[in-house]
PDB file of C-alpha atoms in Angstrom:
ATOM      1  CA  LEU A   1      -5.552  15.124  20.121  1.00 96.00           C
ATOM      2  CA  ASN A   2      -6.886  13.521  16.965  1.00 96.00           C
ATOM      3  CA  MET A   3      -4.943  14.215  13.789  1.00 95.00           C
ATOM      4  CA  SER A   4      -5.789  13.238  10.247  1.00 91.00           C
ATOM      5  CA  LEU A   5      -2.733  14.479   8.430  1.00 88.00           C
ATOM      6  CA  GLY A   6       0.652  13.294   7.395  1.00 79.00           C
ATOM      7  CA  GLY A   7       3.074  12.390   4.724  1.00 83.00           C
ATOM      8  CA  ALA A   8       5.259   9.604   3.466  1.00 84.00           C
ATOM      9  CA  GLN A   9       8.410  10.825   5.189  1.00 87.00           C
ATOM     10  CA  ALA A  10       9.896   9.401   8.368  1.00 90.00           C
ATOM     11  CA  CYS A  11       9.139  11.080  11.672  1.00 93.00           C
ATOM     12  CA  SER A  12      10.990  14.385  11.874  1.00 93.00           C
ATOM     13  CA  GLN A  13      12.650  15.747  14.983  1.00 96.00           C
ATOM     14  CA  ALA A  14      10.059  18.529  15.061  1.00 95.00           C
ATOM     15  CA  TYR A  15       7.199  16.003  15.212  1.00 95.00           C
ATOM     16  CA  THR A  16       9.089  13.899  17.761  1.00 96.00           C
ATOM     17  CA  ASP A  17       9.607  16.926  20.001  1.00 97.00           C
ATOM     18  CA  ALA A  18       6.030  18.190  19.622  1.00 97.00           C
ATOM     19  CA  ILE A  19       4.478  14.799  20.408  1.00 97.00           C
ATOM     20  CA  ALA A  20       6.785  14.362  23.408  1.00 98.00           C
ATOM     21  CA  GLN A  21       5.712  17.766  24.735  1.00 98.00           C
ATOM     22  CA  VAL A  22       2.028  16.978  24.240  1.00 98.00           C
ATOM     23  CA  ASN A  23       2.451  13.582  25.944  1.00 98.00           C
ATOM     24  CA  ALA A  24       4.358  15.230  28.813  1.00 97.00           C
ATOM     25  CA  ALA A  25       1.380  17.553  29.311  1.00 97.00           C
ATOM     26  CA  GLY A  26      -0.790  14.434  29.741  1.00 97.00           C
ATOM     27  CA  ALA A  27      -2.508  14.421  26.359  1.00 97.00           C
ATOM     28  CA  VAL A  28      -2.789  11.473  23.995  1.00 97.00           C
ATOM     29  CA  VAL A  29      -1.944  11.931  20.309  1.00 98.00           C
ATOM     30  CA  VAL A  30      -3.971   9.710  17.948  1.00 98.00           C
ATOM     31  CA  VAL A  31      -3.019   9.858  14.272  1.00 97.00           C
ATOM     32  CA  ALA A  32      -4.572   8.376  11.136  1.00 96.00           C
ATOM     33  CA  ALA A  33      -2.150   6.005   9.364  1.00 95.00           C
ATOM     34  CA  GLY A  34      -2.853   7.367   5.886  1.00 94.00           C
ATOM     35  CA  ASN A  35      -4.606   6.150   2.772  1.00 94.00           C
ATOM     36  CA  SER A  36      -1.901   5.735   0.135  1.00 92.00           C
ATOM     37  CA  GLY A  37      -2.699   2.173  -0.822  1.00 89.00           C
ATOM     38  CA  GLY A  38      -0.972   0.063   1.801  1.00 84.00           C
ATOM     39  CA  ASN A  39       2.361   1.851   1.839  1.00 90.00           C
ATOM     40  CA  GLY A  40       4.469   2.162   4.953  1.00 92.00           C
ATOM     41  CA  VAL A  41       2.979   4.501   7.527  1.00 93.00           C
ATOM     42  CA  GLY A  42       4.474   7.989   7.450  1.00 90.00           C
ATOM     43  CA  SER A  43       4.624  10.765   9.975  1.00 94.00           C
ATOM     44  CA  PRO A  44       3.241  11.751  12.357  1.00 96.00           C
ATOM     45  CA  ALA A  45       1.483   8.357  12.776  1.00 95.00           C
ATOM     46  CA  SER A  46       4.904   6.676  12.797  1.00 95.00           C
ATOM     47  CA  CYS A  47       6.292   8.893  15.559  1.00 96.00           C
ATOM     48  CA  THR A  48       7.142   7.626  19.023  1.00 96.00           C
ATOM     49  CA  GLY A  49       4.408   8.619  21.450  1.00 96.00           C
ATOM     50  CA  ALA A  50       1.665   8.736  18.819  1.00 97.00           C
ATOM     51  CA  ILE A  51      -1.084   6.146  18.578  1.00 97.00           C
ATOM     52  CA  GLY A  52      -1.099   5.305  14.870  1.00 96.00           C
ATOM     53  CA  VAL A  53      -4.439   3.959  13.615  1.00 97.00           C
ATOM     54  CA  ALA A  54      -4.837   1.822  10.499  1.00 95.00           C
ATOM     55  CA  GLY A  55      -8.175   1.137   8.807  1.00 95.00           C
ATOM     56  CA  LEU A  56     -10.318  -1.991   8.768  1.00 93.00           C
ATOM     57  CA  ARG A  57     -12.885  -2.942   6.179  1.00 90.00           C
ATOM     58  CA  HIS A  58     -16.347  -4.299   6.989  1.00 87.00           C
ATOM     59  CA  VAL A  59     -15.203  -7.905   7.461  1.00 86.00           C
ATOM     60  CA  GLY A  60     -12.421  -7.011   9.872  1.00 86.00           C
ATOM     61  CA  ASP A  61      -9.216  -7.182   7.867  1.00 89.00           C
ATOM     62  CA  LYS A  62      -7.086  -4.260   6.704  1.00 91.00           C
ATOM     63  CA  VAL A  63      -8.779  -2.183   4.048  1.00 93.00           C
ATOM     64  CA  GLY A  64      -6.627  -1.964   0.923  1.00 92.00           C
ATOM     65  CA  TYR A  65      -6.036   1.789   0.976  1.00 93.00           C
ATOM     66  CA  SER A  66      -4.849   1.899   4.627  1.00 94.00           C
ATOM     67  CA  ASP A  67      -1.154   2.363   5.210  1.00 94.00           C
ATOM     68  CA  LEU A  68       0.580  -0.131   7.430  1.00 92.00           C
ATOM     69  CA  GLY A  69       3.722  -0.648   9.469  1.00 92.00           C
ATOM     70  CA  PRO A  70       5.122  -1.695  12.826  1.00 93.00           C
ATOM     71  CA  GLN A  71       4.381   1.768  14.239  1.00 93.00           C
ATOM     72  CA  ILE A  72       0.620   1.148  14.031  1.00 94.00           C
ATOM     73  CA  SER A  73      -0.843   0.746  17.504  1.00 95.00           C
ATOM     74  CA  LEU A  74      -4.265  -0.558  16.475  1.00 93.00           C
ATOM     75  CA  SER A  75      -6.927  -0.464  13.791  1.00 95.00           C
ATOM     76  CA  ALA A  76     -10.536   0.669  13.633  1.00 95.00           C
ATOM     77  CA  PRO A  77     -13.326   0.638  11.038  1.00 93.00           C
ATOM     78  CA  ALA A  78     -12.550   2.926   8.096  1.00 95.00           C
ATOM     79  CA  GLY A  79     -15.202   2.052   5.526  1.00 92.00           C
ATOM     80  CA  ASN A  80     -14.903   0.182   2.246  1.00 91.00           C
ATOM     81  CA  CYS A  81     -16.536   0.657  -1.123  1.00 87.00           C
ATOM     82  CA  VAL A  82     -16.413  -2.701  -2.873  1.00 80.00           C
ATOM     83  CA  ASN A  83     -18.444  -1.632  -5.880  1.00 73.00           C
ATOM     84  CA  THR A  84     -17.192   1.593  -7.385  1.00 69.00           C
ATOM     85  CA  GLY A  85     -18.949   1.605 -10.749  1.00 77.00           C
ATOM     86  CA  SER A  86     -20.552   4.792 -12.001  1.00 82.00           C
ATOM     87  CA  GLY A  87     -23.755   5.519 -10.105  1.00 84.00           C
ATOM     88  CA  GLN A  88     -23.366   2.567  -7.750  1.00 88.00           C
ATOM     89  CA  PRO A  89     -23.655   3.117  -3.999  1.00 91.00           C
ATOM     90  CA  CYS A  90     -20.735   2.506  -1.675  1.00 89.00           C
ATOM     91  CA  LEU A  91     -21.685  -0.658   0.197  1.00 89.00           C
ATOM     92  CA  TYR A  92     -19.758  -0.068   3.442  1.00 91.00           C
ATOM     93  CA  PRO A  93     -19.209   3.660   4.067  1.00 90.00           C
ATOM     94  CA  ILE A  94     -18.686   5.269   7.449  1.00 88.00           C
ATOM     95  CA  MET A  95     -21.979   6.941   8.254  1.00 88.00           C
ATOM     96  CA  THR A  96     -21.328  10.293   9.859  1.00 87.00           C
ATOM     97  CA  THR A  97     -22.209  13.945   9.887  1.00 88.00           C
ATOM     98  CA  SER A  98     -20.330  16.418   7.770  1.00 87.00           C
ATOM     99  CA  ASN A  99     -20.506  19.920   6.388  1.00 91.00           C
ATOM    100  CA  ALA A 100     -21.627  20.937   2.909  1.00 91.00           C
ATOM    101  CA  GLY A 101     -18.813  23.479   2.528  1.00 92.00           C
ATOM    102  CA  THR A 102     -16.081  22.819  -0.012  1.00 89.00           C
ATOM    103  CA  THR A 103     -13.456  25.346   1.105  1.00 93.00           C
ATOM    104  CA  THR A 104     -15.037  26.844   4.227  1.00 95.00           C
ATOM    105  CA  PRO A 105     -17.806  25.527   6.491  1.00 94.00           C
ATOM    106  CA  VAL A 106     -21.398  26.397   5.631  1.00 96.00           C
ATOM    107  CA  THR A 107     -23.053  27.698   8.792  1.00 96.00           C
ATOM    108  CA  GLY A 108     -26.437  26.693  10.116  1.00 95.00           C
ATOM    109  CA  PRO A 109     -28.781  23.968   8.920  1.00 94.00           C
ATOM    110  CA  ALA A 110     -27.742  24.399   5.267  1.00 94.00           C
ATOM    111  CA  GLY A 111     -24.266  23.158   6.124  1.00 94.00           C
ATOM    112  CA  ALA A 112     -25.341  20.122   8.137  1.00 94.00           C
ATOM    113  CA  ILE A 113     -25.279  16.972   6.030  1.00 91.00           C
ATOM    114  CA  TYR A 114     -25.039  13.240   6.588  1.00 90.00           C
ATOM    115  CA  THR A 115     -22.808  10.986   4.605  1.00 88.00           C
ATOM    116  CA  ASP A 116     -24.370   7.933   3.015  1.00 88.00           C
ATOM    117  CA  SER A 117     -23.767   5.356   0.309  1.00 90.00           C
ATOM    118  CA  PHE A 118     -23.741   7.996  -2.459  1.00 88.00           C
ATOM    119  CA  ASN A 119     -21.922  10.694  -0.495  1.00 86.00           C
ATOM    120  CA  SER A 120     -19.511   8.363   1.242  1.00 87.00           C
ATOM    121  CA  SER A 121     -16.867   8.903   3.887  1.00 87.00           C
ATOM    122  CA  LEU A 122     -13.919   6.541   3.994  1.00 91.00           C
ATOM    123  CA  GLY A 123     -10.406   6.439   5.352  1.00 93.00           C
ATOM    124  CA  THR A 124      -8.141   6.223   8.315  1.00 95.00           C
ATOM    125  CA  SER A 125      -9.251   9.786   9.096  1.00 94.00           C
ATOM    126  CA  PHE A 126     -12.541   8.189  10.156  1.00 93.00           C
ATOM    127  CA  ALA A 127     -10.863   5.315  12.043  1.00 95.00           C
ATOM    128  CA  ALA A 128      -8.635   7.528  14.208  1.00 96.00           C
ATOM    129  CA  PRO A 129     -11.528   9.449  15.860  1.00 95.00           C
ATOM    130  CA  LEU A 130     -13.026   6.151  17.010  1.00 94.00           C
ATOM    131  CA  VAL A 131      -9.789   5.475  18.907  1.00 96.00           C
ATOM    132  CA  SER A 132      -9.678   9.076  20.163  1.00 97.00           C
ATOM    133  CA  GLY A 133     -13.199   8.663  21.497  1.00 96.00           C
ATOM    134  CA  ALA A 134     -12.224   5.480  23.317  1.00 96.00           C
ATOM    135  CA  ALA A 135      -9.244   7.302  24.854  1.00 97.00           C
ATOM    136  CA  ALA A 136     -11.513  10.160  25.949  1.00 97.00           C
ATOM    137  CA  LEU A 137     -13.856   7.696  27.649  1.00 97.00           C
ATOM    138  CA  MET A 138     -10.880   6.162  29.446  1.00 97.00           C
ATOM    139  CA  PHE A 139      -9.824   9.606  30.713  1.00 96.00           C
ATOM    140  CA  SER A 140     -13.388  10.285  31.868  1.00 96.00           C
ATOM    141  CA  LEU A 141     -13.121   7.243  34.158  1.00 96.00           C
ATOM    142  CA  GLN A 142      -9.473   7.656  35.149  1.00 96.00           C
ATOM    143  CA  PRO A 143      -8.193  11.204  34.551  1.00 96.00           C
ATOM    144  CA  SER A 144      -4.781  10.308  36.009  1.00 96.00           C
ATOM    145  CA  LEU A 145      -3.899   7.908  33.177  1.00 97.00           C
ATOM    146  CA  THR A 146      -0.735   8.743  31.307  1.00 97.00           C
ATOM    147  CA  PRO A 147      -0.650   8.705  27.489  1.00 97.00           C
ATOM    148  CA  ALA A 148       1.538   5.577  27.632  1.00 96.00           C
ATOM    149  CA  GLN A 149      -1.002   3.841  29.888  1.00 97.00           C
ATOM    150  CA  VAL A 150      -3.840   4.753  27.528  1.00 97.00           C
ATOM    151  CA  ARG A 151      -1.936   3.312  24.560  1.00 96.00           C
ATOM    152  CA  THR A 152      -1.076   0.129  26.473  1.00 96.00           C
ATOM    153  CA  LYS A 153      -4.649  -0.364  27.705  1.00 96.00           C
ATOM    154  CA  LEU A 154      -6.101   0.249  24.246  1.00 96.00           C
ATOM    155  CA  MET A 155      -3.706  -2.221  22.661  1.00 95.00           C
ATOM    156  CA  SER A 156      -4.114  -4.880  25.346  1.00 93.00           C
ATOM    157  CA  SER A 157      -7.917  -4.704  25.270  1.00 91.00           C
ATOM    158  CA  ALA A 158      -8.274  -4.677  21.468  1.00 88.00           C
ATOM    159  CA  ARG A 159      -9.632  -7.835  19.957  1.00 80.00           C
ATOM    160  CA  ALA A 160     -10.155  -9.227  16.513  1.00 73.00           C
ATOM    161  CA  PHE A 161     -13.112  -7.989  14.537  1.00 65.00           C
ATOM    162  CA  PRO A 162     -15.414  -9.541  13.623  1.00 61.00           C
ATOM    163  CA  LEU A 163     -15.601 -12.071  16.402  1.00 53.00           C
ATOM    164  CA  THR A 164     -15.243 -15.623  15.118  1.00 54.00           C
ATOM    165  CA  ASN A 165     -18.105 -18.128  15.339  1.00 51.00           C
ATOM    166  CA  CYS A 166     -20.732 -15.364  15.398  1.00 44.00           C
ATOM    167  CA  THR A 167     -23.430 -14.520  12.925  1.00 43.00           C
ATOM    168  CA  ALA A 168     -23.698 -11.119  11.319  1.00 42.00           C
ATOM    169  CA  ALA A 169     -27.011 -10.344  13.019  1.00 41.00           C
ATOM    170  CA  TRP A 170     -27.899 -10.774  16.661  1.00 37.00           C
ATOM    171  CA  THR A 171     -30.895 -13.006  17.267  1.00 38.00           C
ATOM    172  CA  SER A 172     -33.130 -13.348  20.295  1.00 39.00           C
ATOM    173  CA  SER A 173     -31.368 -16.611  21.180  1.00 39.00           C
ATOM    174  CA  MET A 174     -27.995 -14.875  21.419  1.00 38.00           C
ATOM    175  CA  PRO A 175     -26.923 -12.807  24.402  1.00 41.00           C
ATOM    176  CA  ALA A 176     -26.709  -9.082  23.862  1.00 40.00           C
ATOM    177  CA  PRO A 177     -23.206  -7.738  23.201  1.00 39.00           C
ATOM    178  CA  GLN A 178     -21.389  -6.689  26.359  1.00 40.00           C
ATOM    179  CA  VAL A 179     -19.378  -3.512  26.712  1.00 39.00           C
ATOM    180  CA  GLU A 180     -16.042  -3.980  28.405  1.00 42.00           C
ATOM    181  CA  VAL A 181     -14.749  -1.133  30.566  1.00 41.00           C
ATOM    182  CA  VAL A 182     -10.974  -0.940  30.502  1.00 42.00           C
ATOM    183  CA  GLN A 183      -9.655  -0.287  34.007  1.00 41.00           C
TER     184      GLN A 183
END
């Protein structure tokens, strides 16, 4: 389950119980850390059994708006607009699909839009689905994994981004990036 919701409060007993029940059913709960300017992570990302996801900016360190705390399991790209002047494009948005609706979805082709530098998407709500997708791929290879095993494998296989001693662009003299399958 991917959740992009939460508040500043500590994890409630209701969230604790719900996440425990979901985990007991074999499902992973991935939660966005929140975007309140680097405050302590609130619930449900701070709850036991949840995989709390903080946001990274384009150079690999924590983006300023991402909340933080010891309950965070890992981080993923969340986008970063470094120039926010009027009419200026966001330099490092998350490029994704979206819907043109403001209160309800717009159906059909009229509702299908892409985000870009002028219609940007940012936040831990965009980082958490990247982790959820990785967890889904893990389950596709090993459906018997427990939520705790998924969390442990994700955390143990995470590595710093960007990699040190690399250039920003791959050249023909460099080996192609390798994809690591977590077993």
